[in-house]
Short mmCIF file of C-alpha atoms and ligand atoms in Angstrom, two decimals:
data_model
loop_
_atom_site.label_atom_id
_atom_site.label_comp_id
_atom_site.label_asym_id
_atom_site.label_seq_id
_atom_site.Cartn_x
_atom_site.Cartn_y
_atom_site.Cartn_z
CA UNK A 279 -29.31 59.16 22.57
CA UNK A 280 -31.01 57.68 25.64
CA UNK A 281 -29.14 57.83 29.09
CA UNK A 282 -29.03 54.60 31.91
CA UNK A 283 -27.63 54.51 34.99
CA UNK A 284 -26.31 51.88 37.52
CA UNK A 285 -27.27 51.84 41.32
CA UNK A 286 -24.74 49.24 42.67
CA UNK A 287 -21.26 48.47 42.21
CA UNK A 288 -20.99 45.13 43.16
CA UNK A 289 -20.15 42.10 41.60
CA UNK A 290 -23.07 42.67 39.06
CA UNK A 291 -22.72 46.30 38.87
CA UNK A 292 -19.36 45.68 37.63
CA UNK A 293 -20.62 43.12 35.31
CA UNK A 294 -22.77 45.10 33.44
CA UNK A 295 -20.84 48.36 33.19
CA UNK A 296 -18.70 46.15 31.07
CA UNK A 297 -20.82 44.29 29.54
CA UNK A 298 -23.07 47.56 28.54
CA UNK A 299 -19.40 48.62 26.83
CA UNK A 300 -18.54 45.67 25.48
CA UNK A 301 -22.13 45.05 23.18
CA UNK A 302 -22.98 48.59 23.41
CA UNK A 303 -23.87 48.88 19.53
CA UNK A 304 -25.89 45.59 19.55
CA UNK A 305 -27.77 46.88 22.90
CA UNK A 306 -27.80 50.33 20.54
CA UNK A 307 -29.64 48.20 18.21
CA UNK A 308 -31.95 46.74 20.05
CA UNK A 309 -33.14 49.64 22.01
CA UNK A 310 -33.57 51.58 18.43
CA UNK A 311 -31.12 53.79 19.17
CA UNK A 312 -27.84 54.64 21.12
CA UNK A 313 -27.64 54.08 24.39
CA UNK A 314 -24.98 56.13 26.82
CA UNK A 315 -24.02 55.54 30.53
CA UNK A 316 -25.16 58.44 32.39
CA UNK A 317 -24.12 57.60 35.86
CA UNK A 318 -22.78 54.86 38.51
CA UNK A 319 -24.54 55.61 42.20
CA UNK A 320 -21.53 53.84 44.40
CA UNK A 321 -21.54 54.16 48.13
CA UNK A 322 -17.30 54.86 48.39
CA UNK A 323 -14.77 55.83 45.54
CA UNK A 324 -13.58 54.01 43.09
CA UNK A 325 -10.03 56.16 42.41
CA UNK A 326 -8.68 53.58 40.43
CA UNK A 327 -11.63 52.25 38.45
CA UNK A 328 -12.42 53.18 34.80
CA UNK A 329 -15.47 53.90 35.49
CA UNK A 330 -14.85 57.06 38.25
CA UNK A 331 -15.98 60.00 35.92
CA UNK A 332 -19.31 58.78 35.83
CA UNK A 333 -19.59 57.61 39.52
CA UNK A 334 -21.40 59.68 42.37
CA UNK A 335 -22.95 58.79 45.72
CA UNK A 336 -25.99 61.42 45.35
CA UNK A 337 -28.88 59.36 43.89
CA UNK A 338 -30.91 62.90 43.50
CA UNK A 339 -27.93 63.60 40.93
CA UNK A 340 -29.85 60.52 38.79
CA UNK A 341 -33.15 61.50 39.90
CA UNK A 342 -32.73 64.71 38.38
CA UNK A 343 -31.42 64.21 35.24
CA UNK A 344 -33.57 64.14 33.00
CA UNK A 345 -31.51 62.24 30.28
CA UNK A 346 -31.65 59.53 32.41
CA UNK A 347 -35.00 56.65 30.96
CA UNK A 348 -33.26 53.86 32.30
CA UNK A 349 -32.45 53.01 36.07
CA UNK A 350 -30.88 49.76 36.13
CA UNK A 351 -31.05 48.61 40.35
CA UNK A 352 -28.17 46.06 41.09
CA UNK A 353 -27.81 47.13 44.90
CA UNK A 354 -29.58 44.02 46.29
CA UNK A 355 -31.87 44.58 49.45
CA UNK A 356 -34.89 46.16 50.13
CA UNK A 357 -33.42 48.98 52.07
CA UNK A 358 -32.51 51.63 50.00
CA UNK A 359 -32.66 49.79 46.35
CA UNK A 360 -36.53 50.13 47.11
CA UNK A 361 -36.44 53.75 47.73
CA UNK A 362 -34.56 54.33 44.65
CA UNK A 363 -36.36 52.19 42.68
CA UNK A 364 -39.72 54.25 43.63
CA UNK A 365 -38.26 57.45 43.36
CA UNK A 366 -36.61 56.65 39.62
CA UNK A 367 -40.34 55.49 38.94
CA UNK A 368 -41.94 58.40 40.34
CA UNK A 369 -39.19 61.01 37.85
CA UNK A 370 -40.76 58.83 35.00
CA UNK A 371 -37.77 56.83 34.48
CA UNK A 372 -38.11 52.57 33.59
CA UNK A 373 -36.44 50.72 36.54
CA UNK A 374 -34.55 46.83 35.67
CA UNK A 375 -33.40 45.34 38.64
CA UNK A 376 -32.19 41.78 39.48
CA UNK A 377 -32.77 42.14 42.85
CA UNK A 378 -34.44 38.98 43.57
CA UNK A 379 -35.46 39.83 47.05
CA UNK A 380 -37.04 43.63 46.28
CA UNK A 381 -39.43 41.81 43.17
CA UNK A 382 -40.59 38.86 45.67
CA UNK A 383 -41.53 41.41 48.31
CA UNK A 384 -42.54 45.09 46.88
CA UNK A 385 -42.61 43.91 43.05
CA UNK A 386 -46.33 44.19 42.53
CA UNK A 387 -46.27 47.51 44.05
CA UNK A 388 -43.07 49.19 42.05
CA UNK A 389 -44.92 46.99 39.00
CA UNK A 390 -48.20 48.58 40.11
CA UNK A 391 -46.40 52.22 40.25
CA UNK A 392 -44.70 51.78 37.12
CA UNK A 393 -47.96 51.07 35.35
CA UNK A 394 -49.21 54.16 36.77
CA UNK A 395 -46.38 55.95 35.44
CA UNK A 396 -46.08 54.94 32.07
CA UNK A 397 -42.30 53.13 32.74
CA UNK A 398 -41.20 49.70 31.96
CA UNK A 399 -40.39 47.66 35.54
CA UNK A 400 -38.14 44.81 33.99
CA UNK A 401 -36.71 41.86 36.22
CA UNK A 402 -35.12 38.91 33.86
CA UNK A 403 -32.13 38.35 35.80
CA UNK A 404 -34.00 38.34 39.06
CA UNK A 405 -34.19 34.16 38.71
CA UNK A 406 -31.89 32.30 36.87
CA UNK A 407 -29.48 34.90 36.57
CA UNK A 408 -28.32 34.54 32.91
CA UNK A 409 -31.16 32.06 31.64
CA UNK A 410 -33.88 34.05 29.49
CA UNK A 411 -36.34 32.31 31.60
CA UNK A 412 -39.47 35.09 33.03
CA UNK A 413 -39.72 36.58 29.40
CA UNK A 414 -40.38 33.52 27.72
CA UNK A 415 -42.24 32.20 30.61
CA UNK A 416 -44.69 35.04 30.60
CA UNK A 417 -44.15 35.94 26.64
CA UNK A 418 -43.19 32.87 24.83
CA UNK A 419 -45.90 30.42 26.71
CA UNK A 420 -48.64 33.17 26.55
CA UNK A 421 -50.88 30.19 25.27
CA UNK A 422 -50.24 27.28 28.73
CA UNK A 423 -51.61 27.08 31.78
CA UNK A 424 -48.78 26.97 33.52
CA UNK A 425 -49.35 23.44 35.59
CA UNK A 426 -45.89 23.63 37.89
CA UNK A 427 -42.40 25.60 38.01
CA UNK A 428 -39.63 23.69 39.29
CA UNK A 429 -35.78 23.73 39.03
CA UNK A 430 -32.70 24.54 40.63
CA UNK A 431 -32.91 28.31 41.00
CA UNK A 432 -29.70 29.12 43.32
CA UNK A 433 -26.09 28.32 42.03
CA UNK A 434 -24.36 28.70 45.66
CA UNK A 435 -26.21 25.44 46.73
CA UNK A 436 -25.91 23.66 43.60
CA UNK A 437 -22.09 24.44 43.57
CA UNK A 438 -22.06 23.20 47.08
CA UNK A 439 -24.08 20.18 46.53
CA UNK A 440 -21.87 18.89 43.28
CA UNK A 441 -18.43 19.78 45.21
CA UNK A 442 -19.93 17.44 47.92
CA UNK A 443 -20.75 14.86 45.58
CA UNK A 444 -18.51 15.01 42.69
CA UNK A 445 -15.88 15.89 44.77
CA UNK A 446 -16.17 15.06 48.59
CA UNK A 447 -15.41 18.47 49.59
CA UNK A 448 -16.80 19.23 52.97
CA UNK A 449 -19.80 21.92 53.12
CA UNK A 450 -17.59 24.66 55.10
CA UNK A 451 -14.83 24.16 51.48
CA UNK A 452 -17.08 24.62 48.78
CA UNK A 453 -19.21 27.19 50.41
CA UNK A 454 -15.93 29.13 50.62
CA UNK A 455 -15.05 28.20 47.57
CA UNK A 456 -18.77 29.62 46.20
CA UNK A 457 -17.61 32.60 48.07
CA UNK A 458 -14.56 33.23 46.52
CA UNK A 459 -16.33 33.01 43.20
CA UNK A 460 -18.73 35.82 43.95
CA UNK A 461 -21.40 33.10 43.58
CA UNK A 462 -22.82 33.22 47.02
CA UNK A 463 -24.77 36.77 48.80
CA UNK A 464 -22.17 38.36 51.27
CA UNK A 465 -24.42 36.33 53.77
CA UNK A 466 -24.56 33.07 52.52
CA UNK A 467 -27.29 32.39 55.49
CA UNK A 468 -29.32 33.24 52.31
CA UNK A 469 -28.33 31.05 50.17
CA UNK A 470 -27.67 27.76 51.98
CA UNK A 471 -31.22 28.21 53.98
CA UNK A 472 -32.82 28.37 50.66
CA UNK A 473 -33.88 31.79 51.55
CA UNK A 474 -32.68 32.80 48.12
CA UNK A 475 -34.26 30.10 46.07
CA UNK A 476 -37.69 30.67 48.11
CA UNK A 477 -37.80 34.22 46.76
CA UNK A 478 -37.07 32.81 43.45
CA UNK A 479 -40.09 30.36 43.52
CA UNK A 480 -42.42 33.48 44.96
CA UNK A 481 -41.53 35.52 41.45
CA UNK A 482 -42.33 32.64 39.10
CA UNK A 483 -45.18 31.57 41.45
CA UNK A 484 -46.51 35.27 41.28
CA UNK A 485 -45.92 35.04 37.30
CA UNK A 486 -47.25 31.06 36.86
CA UNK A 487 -50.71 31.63 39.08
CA UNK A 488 -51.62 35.25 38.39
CA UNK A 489 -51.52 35.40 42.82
CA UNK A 490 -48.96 37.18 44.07
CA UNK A 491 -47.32 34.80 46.58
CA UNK A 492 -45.84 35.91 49.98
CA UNK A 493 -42.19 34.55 50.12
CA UNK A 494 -42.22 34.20 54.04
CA UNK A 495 -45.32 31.89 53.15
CA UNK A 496 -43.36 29.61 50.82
CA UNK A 497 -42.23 26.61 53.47
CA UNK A 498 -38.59 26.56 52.84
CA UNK A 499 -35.45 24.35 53.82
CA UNK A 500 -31.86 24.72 52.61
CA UNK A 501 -28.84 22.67 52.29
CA UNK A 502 -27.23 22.59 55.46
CA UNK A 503 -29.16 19.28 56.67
CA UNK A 504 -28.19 17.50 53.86
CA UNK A 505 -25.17 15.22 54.92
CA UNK A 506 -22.61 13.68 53.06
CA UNK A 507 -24.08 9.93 54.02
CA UNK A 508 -27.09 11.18 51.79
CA UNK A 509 -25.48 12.60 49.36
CA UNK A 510 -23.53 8.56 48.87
CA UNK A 511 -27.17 6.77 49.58
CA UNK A 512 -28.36 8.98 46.96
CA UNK A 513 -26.20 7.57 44.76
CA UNK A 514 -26.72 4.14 45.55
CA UNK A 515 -30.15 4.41 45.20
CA UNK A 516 -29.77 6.13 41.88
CA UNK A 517 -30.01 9.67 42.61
CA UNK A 518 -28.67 12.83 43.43
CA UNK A 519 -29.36 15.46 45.81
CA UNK A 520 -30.54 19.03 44.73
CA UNK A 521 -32.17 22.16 46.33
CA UNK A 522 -35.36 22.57 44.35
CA UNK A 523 -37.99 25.71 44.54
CA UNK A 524 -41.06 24.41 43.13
CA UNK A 525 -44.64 26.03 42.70
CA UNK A 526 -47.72 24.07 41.37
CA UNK A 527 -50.85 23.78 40.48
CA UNK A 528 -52.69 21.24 42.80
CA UNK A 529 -56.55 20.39 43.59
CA UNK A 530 -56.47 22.09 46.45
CA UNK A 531 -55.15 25.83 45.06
CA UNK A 532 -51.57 26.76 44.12
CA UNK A 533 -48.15 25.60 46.51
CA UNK A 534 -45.00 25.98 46.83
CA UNK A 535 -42.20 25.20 48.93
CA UNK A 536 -38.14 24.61 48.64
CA UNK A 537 -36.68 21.59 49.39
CA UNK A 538 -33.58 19.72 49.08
CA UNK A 539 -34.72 16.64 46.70
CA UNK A 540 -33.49 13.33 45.71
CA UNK A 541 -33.61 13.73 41.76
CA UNK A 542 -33.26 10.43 40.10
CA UNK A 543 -29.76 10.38 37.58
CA UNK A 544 -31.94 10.02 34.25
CA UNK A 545 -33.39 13.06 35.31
CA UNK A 546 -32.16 16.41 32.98
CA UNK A 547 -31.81 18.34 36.10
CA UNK A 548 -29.36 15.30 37.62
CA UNK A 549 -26.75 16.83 35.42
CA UNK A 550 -27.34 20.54 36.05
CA UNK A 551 -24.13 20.82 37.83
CA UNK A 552 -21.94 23.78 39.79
CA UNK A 553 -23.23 27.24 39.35
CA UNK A 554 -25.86 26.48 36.59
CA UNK A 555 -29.30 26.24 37.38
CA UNK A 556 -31.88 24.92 35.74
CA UNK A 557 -35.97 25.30 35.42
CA UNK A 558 -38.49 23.09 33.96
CA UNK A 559 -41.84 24.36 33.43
CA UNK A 560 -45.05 22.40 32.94
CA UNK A 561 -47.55 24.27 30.19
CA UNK A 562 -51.36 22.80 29.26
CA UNK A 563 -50.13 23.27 25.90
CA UNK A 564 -46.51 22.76 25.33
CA UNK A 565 -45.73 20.10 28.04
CA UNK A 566 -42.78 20.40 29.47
CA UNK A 567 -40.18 22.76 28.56
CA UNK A 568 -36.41 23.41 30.41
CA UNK A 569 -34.29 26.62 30.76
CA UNK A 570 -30.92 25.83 31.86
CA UNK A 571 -28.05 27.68 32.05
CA UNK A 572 -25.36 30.03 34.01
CA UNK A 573 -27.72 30.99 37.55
CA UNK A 574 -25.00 33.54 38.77
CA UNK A 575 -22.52 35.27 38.48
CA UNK A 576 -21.09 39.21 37.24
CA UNK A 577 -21.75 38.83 33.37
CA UNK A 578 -24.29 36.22 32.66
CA UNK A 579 -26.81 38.10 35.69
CA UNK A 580 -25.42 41.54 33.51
CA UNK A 581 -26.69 39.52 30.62
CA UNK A 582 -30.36 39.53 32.04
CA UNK A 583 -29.97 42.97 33.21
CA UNK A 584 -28.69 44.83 30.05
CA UNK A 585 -31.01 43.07 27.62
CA UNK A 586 -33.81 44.46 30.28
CA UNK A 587 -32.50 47.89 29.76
CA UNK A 588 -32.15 47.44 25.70
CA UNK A 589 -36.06 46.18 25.96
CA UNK A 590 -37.22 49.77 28.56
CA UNK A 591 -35.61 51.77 25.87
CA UNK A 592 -37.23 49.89 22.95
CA UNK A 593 -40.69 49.71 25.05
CA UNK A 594 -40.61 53.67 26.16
CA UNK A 595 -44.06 54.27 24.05
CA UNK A 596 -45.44 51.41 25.21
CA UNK A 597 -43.49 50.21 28.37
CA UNK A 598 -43.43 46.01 29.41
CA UNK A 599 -44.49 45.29 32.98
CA UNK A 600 -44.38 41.69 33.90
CA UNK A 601 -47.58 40.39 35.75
CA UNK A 602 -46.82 39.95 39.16
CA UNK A 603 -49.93 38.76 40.36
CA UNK A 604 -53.19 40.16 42.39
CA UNK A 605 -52.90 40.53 45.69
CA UNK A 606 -53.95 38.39 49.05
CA UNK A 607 -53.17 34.90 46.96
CA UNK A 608 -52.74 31.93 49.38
CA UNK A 609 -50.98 29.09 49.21
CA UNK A 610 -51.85 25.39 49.55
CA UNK A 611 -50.22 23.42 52.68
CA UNK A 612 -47.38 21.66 50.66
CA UNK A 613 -47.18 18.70 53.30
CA UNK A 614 -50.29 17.44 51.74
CA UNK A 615 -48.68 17.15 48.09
CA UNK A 616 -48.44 13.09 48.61
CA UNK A 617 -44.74 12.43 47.24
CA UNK A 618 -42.43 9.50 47.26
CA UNK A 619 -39.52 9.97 50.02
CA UNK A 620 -36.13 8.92 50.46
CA UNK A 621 -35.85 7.92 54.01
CA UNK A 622 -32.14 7.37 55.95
CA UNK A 623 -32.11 5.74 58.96
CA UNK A 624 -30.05 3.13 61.11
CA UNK A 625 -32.50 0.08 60.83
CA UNK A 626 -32.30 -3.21 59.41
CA UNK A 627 -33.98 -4.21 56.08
CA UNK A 628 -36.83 -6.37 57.89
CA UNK A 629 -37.62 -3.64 59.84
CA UNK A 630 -38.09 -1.20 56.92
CA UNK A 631 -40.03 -3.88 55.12
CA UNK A 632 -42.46 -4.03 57.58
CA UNK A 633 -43.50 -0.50 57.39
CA UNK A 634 -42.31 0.10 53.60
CA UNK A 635 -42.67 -3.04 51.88
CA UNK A 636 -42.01 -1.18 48.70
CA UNK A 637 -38.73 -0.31 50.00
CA UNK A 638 -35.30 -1.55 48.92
CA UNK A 639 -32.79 -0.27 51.19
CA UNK A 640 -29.36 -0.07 50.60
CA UNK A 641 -26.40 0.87 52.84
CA UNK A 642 -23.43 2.81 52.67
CA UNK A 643 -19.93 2.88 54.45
CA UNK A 644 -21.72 3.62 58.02
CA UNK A 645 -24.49 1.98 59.54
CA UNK A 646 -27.35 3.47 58.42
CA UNK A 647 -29.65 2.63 55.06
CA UNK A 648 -31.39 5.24 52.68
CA UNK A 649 -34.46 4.00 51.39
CA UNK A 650 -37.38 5.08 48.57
CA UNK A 651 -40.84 5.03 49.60
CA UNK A 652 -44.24 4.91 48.55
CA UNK A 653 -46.05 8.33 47.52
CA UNK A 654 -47.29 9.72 50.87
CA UNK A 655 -48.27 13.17 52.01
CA UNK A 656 -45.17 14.66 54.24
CA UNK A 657 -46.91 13.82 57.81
CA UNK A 658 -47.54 9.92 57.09
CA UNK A 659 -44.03 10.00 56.33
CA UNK A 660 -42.74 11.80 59.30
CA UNK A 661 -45.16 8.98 61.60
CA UNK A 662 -43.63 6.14 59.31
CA UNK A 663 -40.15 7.60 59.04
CA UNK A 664 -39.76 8.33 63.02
CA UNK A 665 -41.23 4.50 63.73
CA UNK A 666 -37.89 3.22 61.77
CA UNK A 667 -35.69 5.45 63.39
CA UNK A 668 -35.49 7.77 60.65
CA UNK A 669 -32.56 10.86 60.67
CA UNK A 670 -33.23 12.34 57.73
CA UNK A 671 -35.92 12.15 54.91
CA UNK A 672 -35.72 14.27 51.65
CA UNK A 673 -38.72 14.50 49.18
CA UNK A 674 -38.19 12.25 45.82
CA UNK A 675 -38.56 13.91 42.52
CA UNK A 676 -41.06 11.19 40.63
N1 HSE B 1393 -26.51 33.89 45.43
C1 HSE B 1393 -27.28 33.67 44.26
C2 HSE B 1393 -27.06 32.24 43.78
C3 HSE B 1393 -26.86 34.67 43.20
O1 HSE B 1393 -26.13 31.60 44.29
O2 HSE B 1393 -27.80 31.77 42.95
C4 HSE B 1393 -27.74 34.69 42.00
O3 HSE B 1393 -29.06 35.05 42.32
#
């Protein structure tokens, strides 16, 4: 019998307590052989939960034991989930986290430690929560050059952005509405800046371009620009809005960046709606493949997470750690990946033809017209955009 333990009780702490109970012979199975919770680390009591006999607030008690192979890190943060995560790696023992932020920043080095230590460092519900999405990315298209990663990688702003649409909820009621459906980080600064999605793109950047990428390089803008007149443009045009982290492969070196983006209705990831995200990946080989499914939440990110533990205990003789990428890697500028543009701006058609004659603007129930351009790098468009009158401009998925 092999031993895990939980750091975290949150909303995905919770999640995969129970979902470790609930499969616990299939998980038994696929580790090769039972699997026991050891211990919860919680920081305050839980008097009333199942779950109390196993629960303490003394990591050293997990540290220590030496039952323990399997640390799974749910805390979130790289505060103390970091120091936990190198101490369980340094007493030997595999760490699985889906702490998004921890792998963008220190992930080489706990991957690098791990390595050194002969322990698995596992991260599948990292991005994408509940889609199987870095295994097969790194396992499954062994044989690609991977060309470009993009999707919809945070389901706080996709719930948002469908309430707004589908719906006509106002930003402030969906977001609480994401809140009160443990969708959205107890700051949801994170989410709706795109600060969540960015680290995302850095972790399947790092595992697409063999560099690892520094998030706080990856230019990033959220959702809270995006106004409900573009959201009905959009649709007039033939589009919808959605928050996409993307990472490709250009002539001038890798980039990436997170944007909101006008993504045209045909499109698959048009109808990746609510909490579900969705990534598309662009292989030499395979061309181009999409993972889509439930991007957060307690049991599909417990999903990830358990099936990570399952695979440390399977893997203890020869333990997995994911290729997070040398260091130093730089990133291309992004504003000089030439895209087309949707452009919104209080101007008459003649005037947009003059500048875009490719342009066919239509308008909505104010004033203003939204507008598809040409392919253009981002600072033609800001000189062409600001000579209309432009308010807002979004990058066009082609
Ligand atoms: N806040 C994140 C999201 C949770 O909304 O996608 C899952 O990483």
């Amino acid at each position: 019998m092999i031993k895990y333990a939980i750091l975290g009780f949150g909303v995905v702490g919770g999640g995969l307590a129970e979902v470790m109970a609930d499969q616990s012979e299939k998980l038994s199975a696929a580790a090769g052989q039972p699997l026991a919770l050891g211990h919860i680390l919680v920081r305050h009591d839980y008097p009333d939960s199942p779950w109390r006999s196993y629960m303490t607030q003394d990591f050293s008690v997990i540290e220590n034991d030496p039952e323990v192979a399997v640390v799974a890190e749910v805390i979130g943060g790289v505060g103390a989930a970091y120091d936990y995560s190198r101490r369980a790696i340094l007493a030997g023992k595999s760490v699985v986290s889906s702490n998004k932020q921890l792998v963008a920043v220190h992930g080489a080095e706990l991957a690098a430690l791990a390595r050194e230590h002969g322990v698995s460092y596992l991260f599948e519900g990292s991005v994408g929560g509940g889609i199987p999405l870095l295994r097969p990315l790194c396992r499954c298209l062994s044989a690609n050059r991977i060309d470009e990663v993009y999707g919809i990688v945070n389901g706080t702003t996709n719930y948002i952005l469908t309430a707004m649409d589908a719906q006509g909820q106002d930003f402030a009621q969906a977001l609480k509405k994401a809140q009160e459906l443990g969708y959205a980080e107890a700051d949801p600064t994170a989410d709706v800046e795109g600060i969540d999605a960015c680290r995302k793109t850095a972790i399947l950047a790092d595992l697409s371009f063999g560099w690892n990428v520094d998030p706080d390089a990856i230019p990033t803008t959220g959702i809270t620009k995006v106004a409900p007149a573009d959201l009905e443009l959009a649709r007039a045009l033939g589009y919808t809005v959605k928050l996409l982290g993307r990472a490709a492969r250009t002539e001038n070196g890798c980039c990436a960046f997170v944007e909101p983006h006008l993504v045209p209705l045909g499109h698959i990831l048009a109808s990746v709606n609510g909490v579900m995200n969705a990534c598309a990946v662009r292989g030499s080989a395979v061309g181009e493949v999409v993972f889509c499914g439930p991007g957060a939440g307690a049991h599909p990110t417990a999903s990830a997470v358990a099936a990570d533990i399952a695979d440390a205990v399977r893997h203890m003789a020869d333990p997995m750690v994911p290729d997070l990428g040398r260091p130093g890697g730089k990133l291309a500028p992004a504003e000089e990946l030439p895209s087309p543009w949707y452009v919104r701006a209080e101007a008459d058609p003649e005037a947009v033809k003059a500048l875009f004659p490719e342009a066919e603007p239509v308008y909505g129930t104010s004033r203003e017209c939204g507008f598809i351009t040409r392919p253009m790098p981002r600072r033609e468009l800001e000189t062409l955009a600001a000579a209309v009158g432009g308010r807002a401009f979004w990058r066009v998925l082609a």
